[in-house]
Coordinates of C-alpha atoms and ligand atoms in Angstrom, one line a residue:
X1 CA -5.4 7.0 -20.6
X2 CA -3.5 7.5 -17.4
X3 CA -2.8 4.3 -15.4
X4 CA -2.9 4.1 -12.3
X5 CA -2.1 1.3 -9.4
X6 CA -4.0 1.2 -6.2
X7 CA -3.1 -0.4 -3.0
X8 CA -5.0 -0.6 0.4
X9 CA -3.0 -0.2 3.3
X10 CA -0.3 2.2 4.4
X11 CA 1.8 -0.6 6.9
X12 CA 5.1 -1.7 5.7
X13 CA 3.1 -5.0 3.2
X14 CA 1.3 -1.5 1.6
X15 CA 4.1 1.1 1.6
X16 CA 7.1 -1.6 0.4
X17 CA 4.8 -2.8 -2.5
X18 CA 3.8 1.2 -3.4
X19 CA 7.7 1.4 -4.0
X20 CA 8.1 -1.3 -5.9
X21 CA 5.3 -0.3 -8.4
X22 CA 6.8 3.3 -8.4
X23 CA 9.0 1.6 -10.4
X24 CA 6.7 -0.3 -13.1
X25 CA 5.9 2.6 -15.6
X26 CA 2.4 3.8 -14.4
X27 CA 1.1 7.0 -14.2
X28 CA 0.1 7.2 -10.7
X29 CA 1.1 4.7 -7.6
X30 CA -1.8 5.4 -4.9
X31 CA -2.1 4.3 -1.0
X32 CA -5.3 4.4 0.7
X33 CA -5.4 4.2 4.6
X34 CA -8.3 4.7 6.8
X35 CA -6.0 5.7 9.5
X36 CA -4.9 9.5 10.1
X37 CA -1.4 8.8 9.8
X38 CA 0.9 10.5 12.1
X39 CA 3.8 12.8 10.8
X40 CA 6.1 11.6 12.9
X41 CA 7.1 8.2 15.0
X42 CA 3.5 7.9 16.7
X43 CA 1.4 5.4 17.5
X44 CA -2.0 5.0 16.0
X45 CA -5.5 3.3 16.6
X46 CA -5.4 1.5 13.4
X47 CA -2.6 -0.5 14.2
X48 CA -3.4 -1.5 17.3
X49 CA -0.1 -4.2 17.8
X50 CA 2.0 -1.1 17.0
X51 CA 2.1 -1.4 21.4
X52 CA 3.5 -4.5 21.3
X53 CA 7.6 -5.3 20.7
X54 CA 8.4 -5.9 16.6
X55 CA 11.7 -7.7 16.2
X56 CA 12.9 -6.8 12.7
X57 CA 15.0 -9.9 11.3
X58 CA 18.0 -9.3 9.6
X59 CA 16.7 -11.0 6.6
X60 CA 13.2 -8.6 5.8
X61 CA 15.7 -5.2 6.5
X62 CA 17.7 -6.4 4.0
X63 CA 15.4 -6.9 1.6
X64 CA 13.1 -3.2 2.9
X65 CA 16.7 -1.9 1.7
X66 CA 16.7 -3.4 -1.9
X67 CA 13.1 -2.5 -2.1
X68 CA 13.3 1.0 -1.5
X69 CA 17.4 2.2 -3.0
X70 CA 19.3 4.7 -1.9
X71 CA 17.1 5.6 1.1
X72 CA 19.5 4.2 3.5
X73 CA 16.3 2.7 6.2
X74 CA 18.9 0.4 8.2
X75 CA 20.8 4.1 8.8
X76 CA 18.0 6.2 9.4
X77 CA 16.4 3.8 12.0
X78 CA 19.8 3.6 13.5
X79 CA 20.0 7.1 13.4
X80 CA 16.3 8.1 15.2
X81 CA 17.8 5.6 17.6
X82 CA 16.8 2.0 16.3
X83 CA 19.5 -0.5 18.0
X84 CA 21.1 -3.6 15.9
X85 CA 21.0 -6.6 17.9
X86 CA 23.4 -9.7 17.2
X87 CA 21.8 -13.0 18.0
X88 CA 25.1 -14.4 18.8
X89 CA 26.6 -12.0 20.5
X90 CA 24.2 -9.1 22.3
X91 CA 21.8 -11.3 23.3
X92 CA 20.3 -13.5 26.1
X93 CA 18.8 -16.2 25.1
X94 CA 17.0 -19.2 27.3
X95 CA 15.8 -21.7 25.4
X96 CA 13.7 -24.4 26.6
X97 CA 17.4 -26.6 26.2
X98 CA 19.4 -24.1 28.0
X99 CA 20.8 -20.8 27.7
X100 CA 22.5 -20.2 24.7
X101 CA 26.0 -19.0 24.8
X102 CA 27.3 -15.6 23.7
X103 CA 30.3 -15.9 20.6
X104 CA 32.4 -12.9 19.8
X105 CA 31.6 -13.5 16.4
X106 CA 28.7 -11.0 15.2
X107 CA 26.4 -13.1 12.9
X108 CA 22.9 -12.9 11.8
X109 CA 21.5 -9.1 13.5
X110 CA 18.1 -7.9 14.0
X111 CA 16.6 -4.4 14.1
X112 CA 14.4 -3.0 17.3
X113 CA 12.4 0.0 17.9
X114 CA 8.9 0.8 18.1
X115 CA 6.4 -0.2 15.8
X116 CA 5.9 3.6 15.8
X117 CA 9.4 4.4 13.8
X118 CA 9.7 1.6 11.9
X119 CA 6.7 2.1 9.9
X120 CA 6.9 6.1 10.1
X121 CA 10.6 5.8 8.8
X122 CA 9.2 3.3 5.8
X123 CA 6.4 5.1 5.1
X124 CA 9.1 8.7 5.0
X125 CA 11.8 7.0 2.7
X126 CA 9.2 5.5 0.4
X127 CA 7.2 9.0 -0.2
X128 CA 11.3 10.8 -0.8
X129 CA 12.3 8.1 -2.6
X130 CA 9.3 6.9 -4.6
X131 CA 6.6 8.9 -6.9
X132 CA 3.9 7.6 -4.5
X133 CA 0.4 9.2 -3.0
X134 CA -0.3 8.1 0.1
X135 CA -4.4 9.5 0.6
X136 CA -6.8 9.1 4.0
X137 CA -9.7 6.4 2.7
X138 CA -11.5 3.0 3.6
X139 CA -12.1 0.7 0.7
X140 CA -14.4 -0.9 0.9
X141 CA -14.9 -3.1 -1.6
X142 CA -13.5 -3.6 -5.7
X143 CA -15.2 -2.9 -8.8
X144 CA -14.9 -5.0 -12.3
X145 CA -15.7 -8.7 -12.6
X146 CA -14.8 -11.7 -11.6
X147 CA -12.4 -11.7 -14.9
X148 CA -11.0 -8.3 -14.2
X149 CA -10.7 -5.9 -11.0
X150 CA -10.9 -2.6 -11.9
X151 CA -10.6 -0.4 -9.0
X152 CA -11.6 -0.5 -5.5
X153 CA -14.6 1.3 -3.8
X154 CA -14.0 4.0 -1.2
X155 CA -16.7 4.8 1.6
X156 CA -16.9 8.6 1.7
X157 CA -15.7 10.0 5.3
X158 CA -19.2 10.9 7.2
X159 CA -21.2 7.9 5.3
X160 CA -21.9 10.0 2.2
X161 CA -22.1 7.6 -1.2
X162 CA -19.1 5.4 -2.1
X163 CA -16.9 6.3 -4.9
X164 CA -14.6 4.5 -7.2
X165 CA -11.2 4.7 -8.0
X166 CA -10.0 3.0 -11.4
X167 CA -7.1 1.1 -11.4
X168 CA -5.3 -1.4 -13.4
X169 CA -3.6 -3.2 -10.6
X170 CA -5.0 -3.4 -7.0
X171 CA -2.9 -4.5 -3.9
X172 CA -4.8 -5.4 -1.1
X173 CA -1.9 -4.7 1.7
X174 CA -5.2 -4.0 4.4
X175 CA -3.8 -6.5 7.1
X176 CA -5.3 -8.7 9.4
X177 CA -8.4 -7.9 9.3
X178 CA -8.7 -8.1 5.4
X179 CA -12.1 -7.9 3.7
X180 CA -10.7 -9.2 0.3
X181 CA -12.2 -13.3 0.4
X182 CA -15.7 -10.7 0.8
X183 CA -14.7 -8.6 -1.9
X184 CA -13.9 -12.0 -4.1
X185 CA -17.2 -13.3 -2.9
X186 CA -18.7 -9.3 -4.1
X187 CA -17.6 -10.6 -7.9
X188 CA -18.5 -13.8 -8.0
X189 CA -15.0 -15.7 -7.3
X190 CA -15.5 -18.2 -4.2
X191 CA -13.7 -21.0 -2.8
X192 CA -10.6 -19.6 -1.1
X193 CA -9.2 -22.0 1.3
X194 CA -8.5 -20.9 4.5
X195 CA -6.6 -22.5 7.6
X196 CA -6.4 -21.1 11.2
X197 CA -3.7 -22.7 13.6
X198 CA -4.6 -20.6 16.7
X199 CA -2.8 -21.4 20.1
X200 CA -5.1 -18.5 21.7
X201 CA -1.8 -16.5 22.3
X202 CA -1.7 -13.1 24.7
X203 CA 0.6 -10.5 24.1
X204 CA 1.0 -8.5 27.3
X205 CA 3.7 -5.6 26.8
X206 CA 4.9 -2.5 28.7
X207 CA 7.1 0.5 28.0
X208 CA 10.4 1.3 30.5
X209 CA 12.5 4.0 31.0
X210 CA 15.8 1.9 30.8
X211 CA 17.2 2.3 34.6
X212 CA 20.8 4.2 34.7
X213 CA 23.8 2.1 34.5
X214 CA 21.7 -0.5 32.4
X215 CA 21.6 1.4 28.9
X216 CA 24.0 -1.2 27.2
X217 CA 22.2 -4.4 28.6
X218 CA 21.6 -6.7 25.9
X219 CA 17.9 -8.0 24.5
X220 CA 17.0 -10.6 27.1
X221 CA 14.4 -13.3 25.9
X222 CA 13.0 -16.4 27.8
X223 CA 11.6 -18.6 25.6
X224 CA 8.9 -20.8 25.6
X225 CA 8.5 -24.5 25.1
X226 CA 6.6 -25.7 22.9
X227 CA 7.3 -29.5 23.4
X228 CA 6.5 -30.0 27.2
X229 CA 2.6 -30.3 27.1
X230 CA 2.3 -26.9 28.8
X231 CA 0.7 -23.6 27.6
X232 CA 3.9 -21.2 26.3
X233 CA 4.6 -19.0 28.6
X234 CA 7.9 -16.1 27.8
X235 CA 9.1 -12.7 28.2
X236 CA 11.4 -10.3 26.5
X237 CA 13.1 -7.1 27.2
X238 CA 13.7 -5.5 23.7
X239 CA 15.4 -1.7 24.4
X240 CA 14.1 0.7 21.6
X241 CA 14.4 4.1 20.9
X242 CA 14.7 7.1 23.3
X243 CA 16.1 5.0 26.0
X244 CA 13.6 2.9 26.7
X245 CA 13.0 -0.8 27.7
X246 CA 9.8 -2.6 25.4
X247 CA 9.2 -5.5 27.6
X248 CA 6.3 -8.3 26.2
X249 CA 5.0 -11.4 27.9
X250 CA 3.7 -13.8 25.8
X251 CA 1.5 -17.4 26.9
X252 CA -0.8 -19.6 24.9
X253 CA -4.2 -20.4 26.1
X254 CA -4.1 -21.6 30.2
X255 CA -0.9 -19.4 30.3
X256 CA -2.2 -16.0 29.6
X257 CA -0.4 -13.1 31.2
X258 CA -2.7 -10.7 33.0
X259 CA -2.8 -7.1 32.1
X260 CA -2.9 -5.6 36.0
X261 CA 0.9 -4.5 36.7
X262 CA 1.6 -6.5 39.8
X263 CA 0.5 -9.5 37.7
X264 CA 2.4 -8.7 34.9
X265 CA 5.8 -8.6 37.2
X266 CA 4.7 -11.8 38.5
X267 CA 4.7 -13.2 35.5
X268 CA 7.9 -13.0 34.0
X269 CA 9.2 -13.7 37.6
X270 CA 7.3 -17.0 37.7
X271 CA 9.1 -18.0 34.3
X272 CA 11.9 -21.1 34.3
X273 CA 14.4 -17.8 34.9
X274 CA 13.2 -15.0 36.4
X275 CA 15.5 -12.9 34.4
X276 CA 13.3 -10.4 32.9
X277 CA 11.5 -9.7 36.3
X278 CA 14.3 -9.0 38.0
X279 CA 15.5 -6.8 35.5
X280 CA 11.9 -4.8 35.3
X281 CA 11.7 -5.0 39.0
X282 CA 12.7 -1.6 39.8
X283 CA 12.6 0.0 36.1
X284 CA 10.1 3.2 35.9
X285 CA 7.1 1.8 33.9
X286 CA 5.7 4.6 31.4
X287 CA 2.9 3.0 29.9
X288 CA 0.1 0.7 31.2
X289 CA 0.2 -3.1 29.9
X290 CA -1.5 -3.4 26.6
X291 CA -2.5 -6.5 25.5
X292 CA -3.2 -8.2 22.0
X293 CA -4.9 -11.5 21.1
X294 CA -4.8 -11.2 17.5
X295 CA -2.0 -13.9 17.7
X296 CA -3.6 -16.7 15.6
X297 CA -2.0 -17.7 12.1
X298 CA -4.2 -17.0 9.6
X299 CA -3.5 -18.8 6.1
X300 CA -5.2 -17.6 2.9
X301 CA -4.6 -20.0 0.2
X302 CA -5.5 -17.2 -3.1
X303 CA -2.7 -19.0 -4.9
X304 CA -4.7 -22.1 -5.2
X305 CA -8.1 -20.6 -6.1
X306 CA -9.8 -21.8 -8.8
X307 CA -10.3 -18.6 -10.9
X308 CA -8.3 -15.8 -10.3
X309 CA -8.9 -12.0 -11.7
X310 CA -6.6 -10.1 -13.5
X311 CA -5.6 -7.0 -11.5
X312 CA -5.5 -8.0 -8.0
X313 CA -2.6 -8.9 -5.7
X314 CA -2.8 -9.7 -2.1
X315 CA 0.3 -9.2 0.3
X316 CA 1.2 -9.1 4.0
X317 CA -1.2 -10.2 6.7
X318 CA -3.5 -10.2 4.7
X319 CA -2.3 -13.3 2.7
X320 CA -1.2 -15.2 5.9
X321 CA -0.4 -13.7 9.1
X322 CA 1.6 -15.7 12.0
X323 CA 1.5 -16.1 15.7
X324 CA 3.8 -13.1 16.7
X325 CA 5.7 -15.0 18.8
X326 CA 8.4 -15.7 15.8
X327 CA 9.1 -12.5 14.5
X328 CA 8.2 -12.8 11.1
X329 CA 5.2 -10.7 9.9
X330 CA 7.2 -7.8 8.6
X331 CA 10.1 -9.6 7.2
X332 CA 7.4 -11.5 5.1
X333 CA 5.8 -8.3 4.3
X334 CA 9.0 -7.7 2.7
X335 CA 9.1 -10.7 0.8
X336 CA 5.9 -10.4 -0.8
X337 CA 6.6 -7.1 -2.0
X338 CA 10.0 -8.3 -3.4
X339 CA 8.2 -11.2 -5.1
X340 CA 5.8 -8.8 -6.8
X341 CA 9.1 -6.7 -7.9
X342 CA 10.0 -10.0 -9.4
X343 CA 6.9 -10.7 -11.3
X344 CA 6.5 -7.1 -12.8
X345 CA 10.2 -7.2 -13.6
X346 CA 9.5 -10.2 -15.5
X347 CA 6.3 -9.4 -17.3
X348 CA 7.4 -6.0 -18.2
X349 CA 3.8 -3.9 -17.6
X350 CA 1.3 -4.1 -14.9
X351 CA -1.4 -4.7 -16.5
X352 CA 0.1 -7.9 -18.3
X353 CA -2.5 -10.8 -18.8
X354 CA -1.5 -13.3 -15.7
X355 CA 0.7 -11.0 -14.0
X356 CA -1.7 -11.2 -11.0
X357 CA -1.7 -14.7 -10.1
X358 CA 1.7 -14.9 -10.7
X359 CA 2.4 -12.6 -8.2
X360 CA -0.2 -14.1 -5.5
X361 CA 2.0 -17.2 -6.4
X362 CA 5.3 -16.3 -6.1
X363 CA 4.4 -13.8 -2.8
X364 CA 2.8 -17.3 -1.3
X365 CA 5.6 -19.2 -1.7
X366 CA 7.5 -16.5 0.5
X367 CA 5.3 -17.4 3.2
X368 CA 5.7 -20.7 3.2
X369 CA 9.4 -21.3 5.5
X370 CA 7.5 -18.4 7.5
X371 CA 4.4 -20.5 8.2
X372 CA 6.2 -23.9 8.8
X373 CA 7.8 -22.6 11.4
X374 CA 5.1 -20.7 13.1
X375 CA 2.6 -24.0 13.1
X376 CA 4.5 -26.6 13.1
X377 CA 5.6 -25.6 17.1
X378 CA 2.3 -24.2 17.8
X379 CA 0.3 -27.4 17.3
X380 CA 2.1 -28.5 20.1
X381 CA 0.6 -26.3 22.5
X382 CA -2.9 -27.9 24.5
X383 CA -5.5 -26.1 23.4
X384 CA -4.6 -25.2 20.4
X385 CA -7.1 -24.8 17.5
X386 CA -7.3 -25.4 14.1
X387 CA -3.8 -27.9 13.9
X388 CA -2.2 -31.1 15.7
X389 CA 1.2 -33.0 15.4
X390 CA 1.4 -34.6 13.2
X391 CA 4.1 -37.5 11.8
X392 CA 6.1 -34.9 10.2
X393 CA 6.3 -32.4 12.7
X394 CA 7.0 -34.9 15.6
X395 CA 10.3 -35.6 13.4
X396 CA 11.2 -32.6 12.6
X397 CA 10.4 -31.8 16.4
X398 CA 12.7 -34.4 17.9
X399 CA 15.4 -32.8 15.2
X400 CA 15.2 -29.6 16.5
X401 CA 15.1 -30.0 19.4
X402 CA 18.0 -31.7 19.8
X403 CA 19.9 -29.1 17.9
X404 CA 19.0 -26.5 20.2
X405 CA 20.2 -28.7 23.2
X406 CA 23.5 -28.8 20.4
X407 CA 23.2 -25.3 20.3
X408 CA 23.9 -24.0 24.1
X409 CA 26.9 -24.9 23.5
X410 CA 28.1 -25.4 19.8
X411 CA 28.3 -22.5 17.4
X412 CA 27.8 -24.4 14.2
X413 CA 24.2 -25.6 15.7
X414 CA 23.8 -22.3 16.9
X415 CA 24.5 -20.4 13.7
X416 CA 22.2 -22.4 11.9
X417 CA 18.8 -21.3 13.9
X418 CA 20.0 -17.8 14.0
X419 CA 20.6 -18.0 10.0
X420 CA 16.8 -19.4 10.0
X421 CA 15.5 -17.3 13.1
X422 CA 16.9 -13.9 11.3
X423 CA 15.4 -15.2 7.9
X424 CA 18.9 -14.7 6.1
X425 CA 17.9 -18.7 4.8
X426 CA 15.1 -20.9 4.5
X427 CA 14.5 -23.6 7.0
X428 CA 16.7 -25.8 4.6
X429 CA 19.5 -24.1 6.3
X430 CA 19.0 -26.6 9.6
X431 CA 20.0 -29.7 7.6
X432 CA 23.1 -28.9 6.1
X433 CA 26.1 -31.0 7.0
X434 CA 27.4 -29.0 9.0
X435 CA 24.9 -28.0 11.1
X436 CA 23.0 -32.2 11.0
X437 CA 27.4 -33.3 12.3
X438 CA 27.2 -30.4 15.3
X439 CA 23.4 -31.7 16.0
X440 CA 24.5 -35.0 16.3
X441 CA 27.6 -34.6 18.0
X442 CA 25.6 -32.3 20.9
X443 CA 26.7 -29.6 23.0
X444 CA 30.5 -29.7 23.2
X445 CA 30.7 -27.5 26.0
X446 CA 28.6 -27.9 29.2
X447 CA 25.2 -26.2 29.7
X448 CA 25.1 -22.8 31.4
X449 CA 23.4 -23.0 34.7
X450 CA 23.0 -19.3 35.0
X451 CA 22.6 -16.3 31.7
X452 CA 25.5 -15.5 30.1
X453 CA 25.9 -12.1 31.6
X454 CA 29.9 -10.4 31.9
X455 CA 31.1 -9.4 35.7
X456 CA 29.5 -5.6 34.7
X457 CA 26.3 -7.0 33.7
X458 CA 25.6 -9.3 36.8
X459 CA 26.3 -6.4 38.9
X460 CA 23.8 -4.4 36.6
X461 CA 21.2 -6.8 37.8
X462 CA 22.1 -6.8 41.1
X463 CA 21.7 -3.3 41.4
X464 CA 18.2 -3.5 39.4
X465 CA 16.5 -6.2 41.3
X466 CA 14.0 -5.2 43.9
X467 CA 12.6 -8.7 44.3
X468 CA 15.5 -10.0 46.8
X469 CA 16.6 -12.6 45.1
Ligands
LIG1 C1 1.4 -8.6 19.2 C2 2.1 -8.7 17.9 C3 3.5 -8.7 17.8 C4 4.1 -8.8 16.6 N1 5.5 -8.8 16.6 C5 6.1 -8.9 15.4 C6 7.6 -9.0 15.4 O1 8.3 -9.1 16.4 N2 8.2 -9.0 14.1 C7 7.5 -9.0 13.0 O2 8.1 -9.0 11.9 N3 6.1 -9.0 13.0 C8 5.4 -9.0 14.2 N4 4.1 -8.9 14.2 C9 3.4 -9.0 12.9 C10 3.3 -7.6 12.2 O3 2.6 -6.7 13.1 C11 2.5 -7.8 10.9 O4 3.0 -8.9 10.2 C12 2.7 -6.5 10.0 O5 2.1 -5.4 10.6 C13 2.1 -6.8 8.6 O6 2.1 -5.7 7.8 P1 1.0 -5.3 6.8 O7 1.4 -4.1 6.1 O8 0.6 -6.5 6.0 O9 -0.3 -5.0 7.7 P2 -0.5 -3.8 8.8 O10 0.8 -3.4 9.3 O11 -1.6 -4.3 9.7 O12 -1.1 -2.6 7.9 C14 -2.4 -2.6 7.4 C15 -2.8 -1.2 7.0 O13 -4.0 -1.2 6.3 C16 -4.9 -0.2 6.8 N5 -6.2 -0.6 6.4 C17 -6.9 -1.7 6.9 N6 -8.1 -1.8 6.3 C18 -8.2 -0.8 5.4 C19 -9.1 -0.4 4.4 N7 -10.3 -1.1 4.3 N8 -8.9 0.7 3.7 C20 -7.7 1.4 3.8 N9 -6.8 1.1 4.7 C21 -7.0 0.0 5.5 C22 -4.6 -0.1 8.3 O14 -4.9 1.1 8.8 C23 -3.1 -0.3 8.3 O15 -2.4 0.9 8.2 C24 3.4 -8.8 15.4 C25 2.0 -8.8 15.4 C26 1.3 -8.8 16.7 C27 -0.2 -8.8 16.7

């Protein structure tokens, strides 16, 4: 009998696992998407944060690269115009401790580019490099038992009857807006925990036509600050491909940005440095402002349900999603896939008894550095749903921030939240000896009243600024 794996969802949680189960001796690797998906670096409706920027950290390319080999993705983005970013080097940085200095030394990099390329160039790799199907459908539900899954059901387009397709493994990759606790509930398995930490985050972002004269200005980010009792309030300008400028505001509840364009400006001018306004002030918008409030981080707990079925793995957003603000959703996408490489590696057949929860295991503790980060600064923020400080945080707050004082001006403390930021290294990385001395120690250079910009790049902004500042 043929033997076939299923997985819902074409994004990079779906495509990156698809690859990895090329690789596991079935007959047939399948992906369903609702979506008509584009055949070339589009956007589509059914990913609608696909407007908004997508920092990809250093530490989920890498693993994207080992997932899918020889397909060279960190040289094709690059190549359809993607631009590597160093944290310590090409980019500005304010944190809510100061402006972070710029090093010589490279260090941790991340990817940018539009949503758009990255997941067209995944999706293009994976079906060269992998025996994959990717086909146009909407599960909408599994078939089998609460022992076994079996297959998923597939709603026929025009609301004809459902069909089935068999599988032996399912991945639910389907995102955010997952159905799958439903679908458990469908076979009889309740009881999922579930945890929402939601600071009631906007996303407000607008494309750019970079102005002339400014193509090499580096990603510019103000940050925002989760400790001062305030709603979060930041801005970045992100350039991605075909010379443009991907700028996003981003505030938690109270400190929403507004969607109208005059407000939007006003915004990031009104920030602790008006930077990014002055930069966008005279810059040739080529979009409207699109805004997202699916922000909230979203925990699934399916690795401690109390029965789980053979046959069914869960990955991406839809095991745990995170506010956006952090960067992290694809990078853990990554991970999860990686972690089901692991399992199937180890058990040697898909359809090995306990493979499944093994791999909703091992994928969930890939989220975890991912989620401690995300929540444990977000329960600071008033208003905020679903979490508060508590002992442990407020110690691990007063540590960090005191090594991002240590950081605007010591590259040991520095290089230890970009090894963390860029997911190179677990949050275990911040208390090393080294980087606990340079905390303690503090900044050994003064703070920077002003960016870090060189003579050319404070003349860039000059010449950019319509405000009259
Ligand atoms: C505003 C915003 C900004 C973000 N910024 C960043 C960032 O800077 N860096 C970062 O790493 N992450 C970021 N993220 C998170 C990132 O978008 C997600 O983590 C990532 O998309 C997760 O990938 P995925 O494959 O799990 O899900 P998705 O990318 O959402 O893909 C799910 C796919 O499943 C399909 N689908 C859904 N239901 C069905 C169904 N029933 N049947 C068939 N197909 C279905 C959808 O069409 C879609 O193609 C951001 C998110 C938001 C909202």
């Amino acid at each position: 009998m043929s033997r076939r794996a299923v997985v819902v969802g074409a994004g990079p949680a779906g495509m990156l696992a698809a690859a990895v189960l090329s690789g596991a001796g079935l007959d047939e690797v399948v992906v369903l998407d609702r979506d008509e998906l584009p055949e070339g670096p589009e956007h589509r409706r059914g990913l609608p944060q696909g407007r908004h920027a997508h920092l990809l950290m250093g530490g989920g390319l890498t693993a994207m690269e080992e997932l899918v080999p020889g397909a060279g993705l960190r040289a094709r983005l690059l190549a359809a115009g993607a631009h590597e970013v160093s944290l310590s080097s090409g980019t500005l940085a304010r944190t809510p401790e100061g402006w972070l200095r710029r090093w010589r030394r490279t260090g941790p990099v991340m990817l940018t580019c539009t949503r758009a390329l990255l997941d067209w160039t995944v999706r293009e790799a994976v079906r060269e490099h992998c025996r994959v199907e990717v086909r146009r459908a909407a599960a909408v539900g599994l078939t089998g038992s609460a022992a076994r899954v079996r297959g998923v059901r597939i709603a026929a387009p025009g609301g004809g009857p459902e069909t089935g397709l068999d599988a032996d493994l399912v991945v639910d990759a389907s995102g955010r807006g997952t159905r799958v606790l439903a679908w458990l509930d469908g076979l009889g398995l309740s009881g999922v925990r579930v945890r929402t930490v939601d600071a009631g985050l906007v996303n407000a972002s607008r494309l750019y036509r970079v102005p002339p004269g400014a193509e090499r200005f580096p990603l510019t980010v103000v940050h925002a600050d989760p400790y001062a009792g305030r709603p979060a309030r930041s801005a970045m300008v992100m350039p991605v491909e075909g010379d443009r400028w991907l700028v996003s505001c981003g505030g938690s509840r109270g400190g929403e940005p507004p969607a109208d364009p005059e407000g939007f400006l006003r915004y990031a001018l009104a920030l602790p440095d008006p930077i990014v306004g002055r930069l966008i002030s005279g810059a040739q918008p080529l979009t409207d402002v699109h805004l997202s409030r699916s922000t909230s981080n979203v925990r699934r707990y399916l690795e401690d349900a109390p029965r789980w079925p053979e046959g069914l793995v869960v990955l991406g957003d839809a095991l745990a999603t995170f506010n956006p603000a952090y960067g992290q959703g694809m990078s853990v996408a990554a991970f999860g896939a990686r972690a089901l490489g692991r399992e199937l590696a180890r058990a040697g057949d898909a359809a090995a008894p306990g493979l499944a929860r093994r791999a909703v295991r091992s994928a969930a503790r890939s989220v975890d550095a991912a989620w401690l980060t995300a929540v444990s600064q977000d329960v600071h923020y008033p208003g905020v749903r679903g979490g508060r400080p508590s002992a442990a945080d407020r110690v691990v707050t007063a540590y960090t921030r005191r090594m991002t004082r240590a950081a605007t001006g010591s590259y040991a403390a520095a290089s230890a939240l970009w090894d963390v930021t860029s997911m190179r290294t677990s949050p275990a990385r911040l208390f090393r000896p080294d980087a606990i001395l340079a905390t303690l120690a503090g900044p050994p250079l003064p703070l920077l009243a002003q960016a870090p910009l060189t003579p050319a790049e404070r003349r860039t902004l000059r010449d950019l600024d319509r405000t009259g500042r």
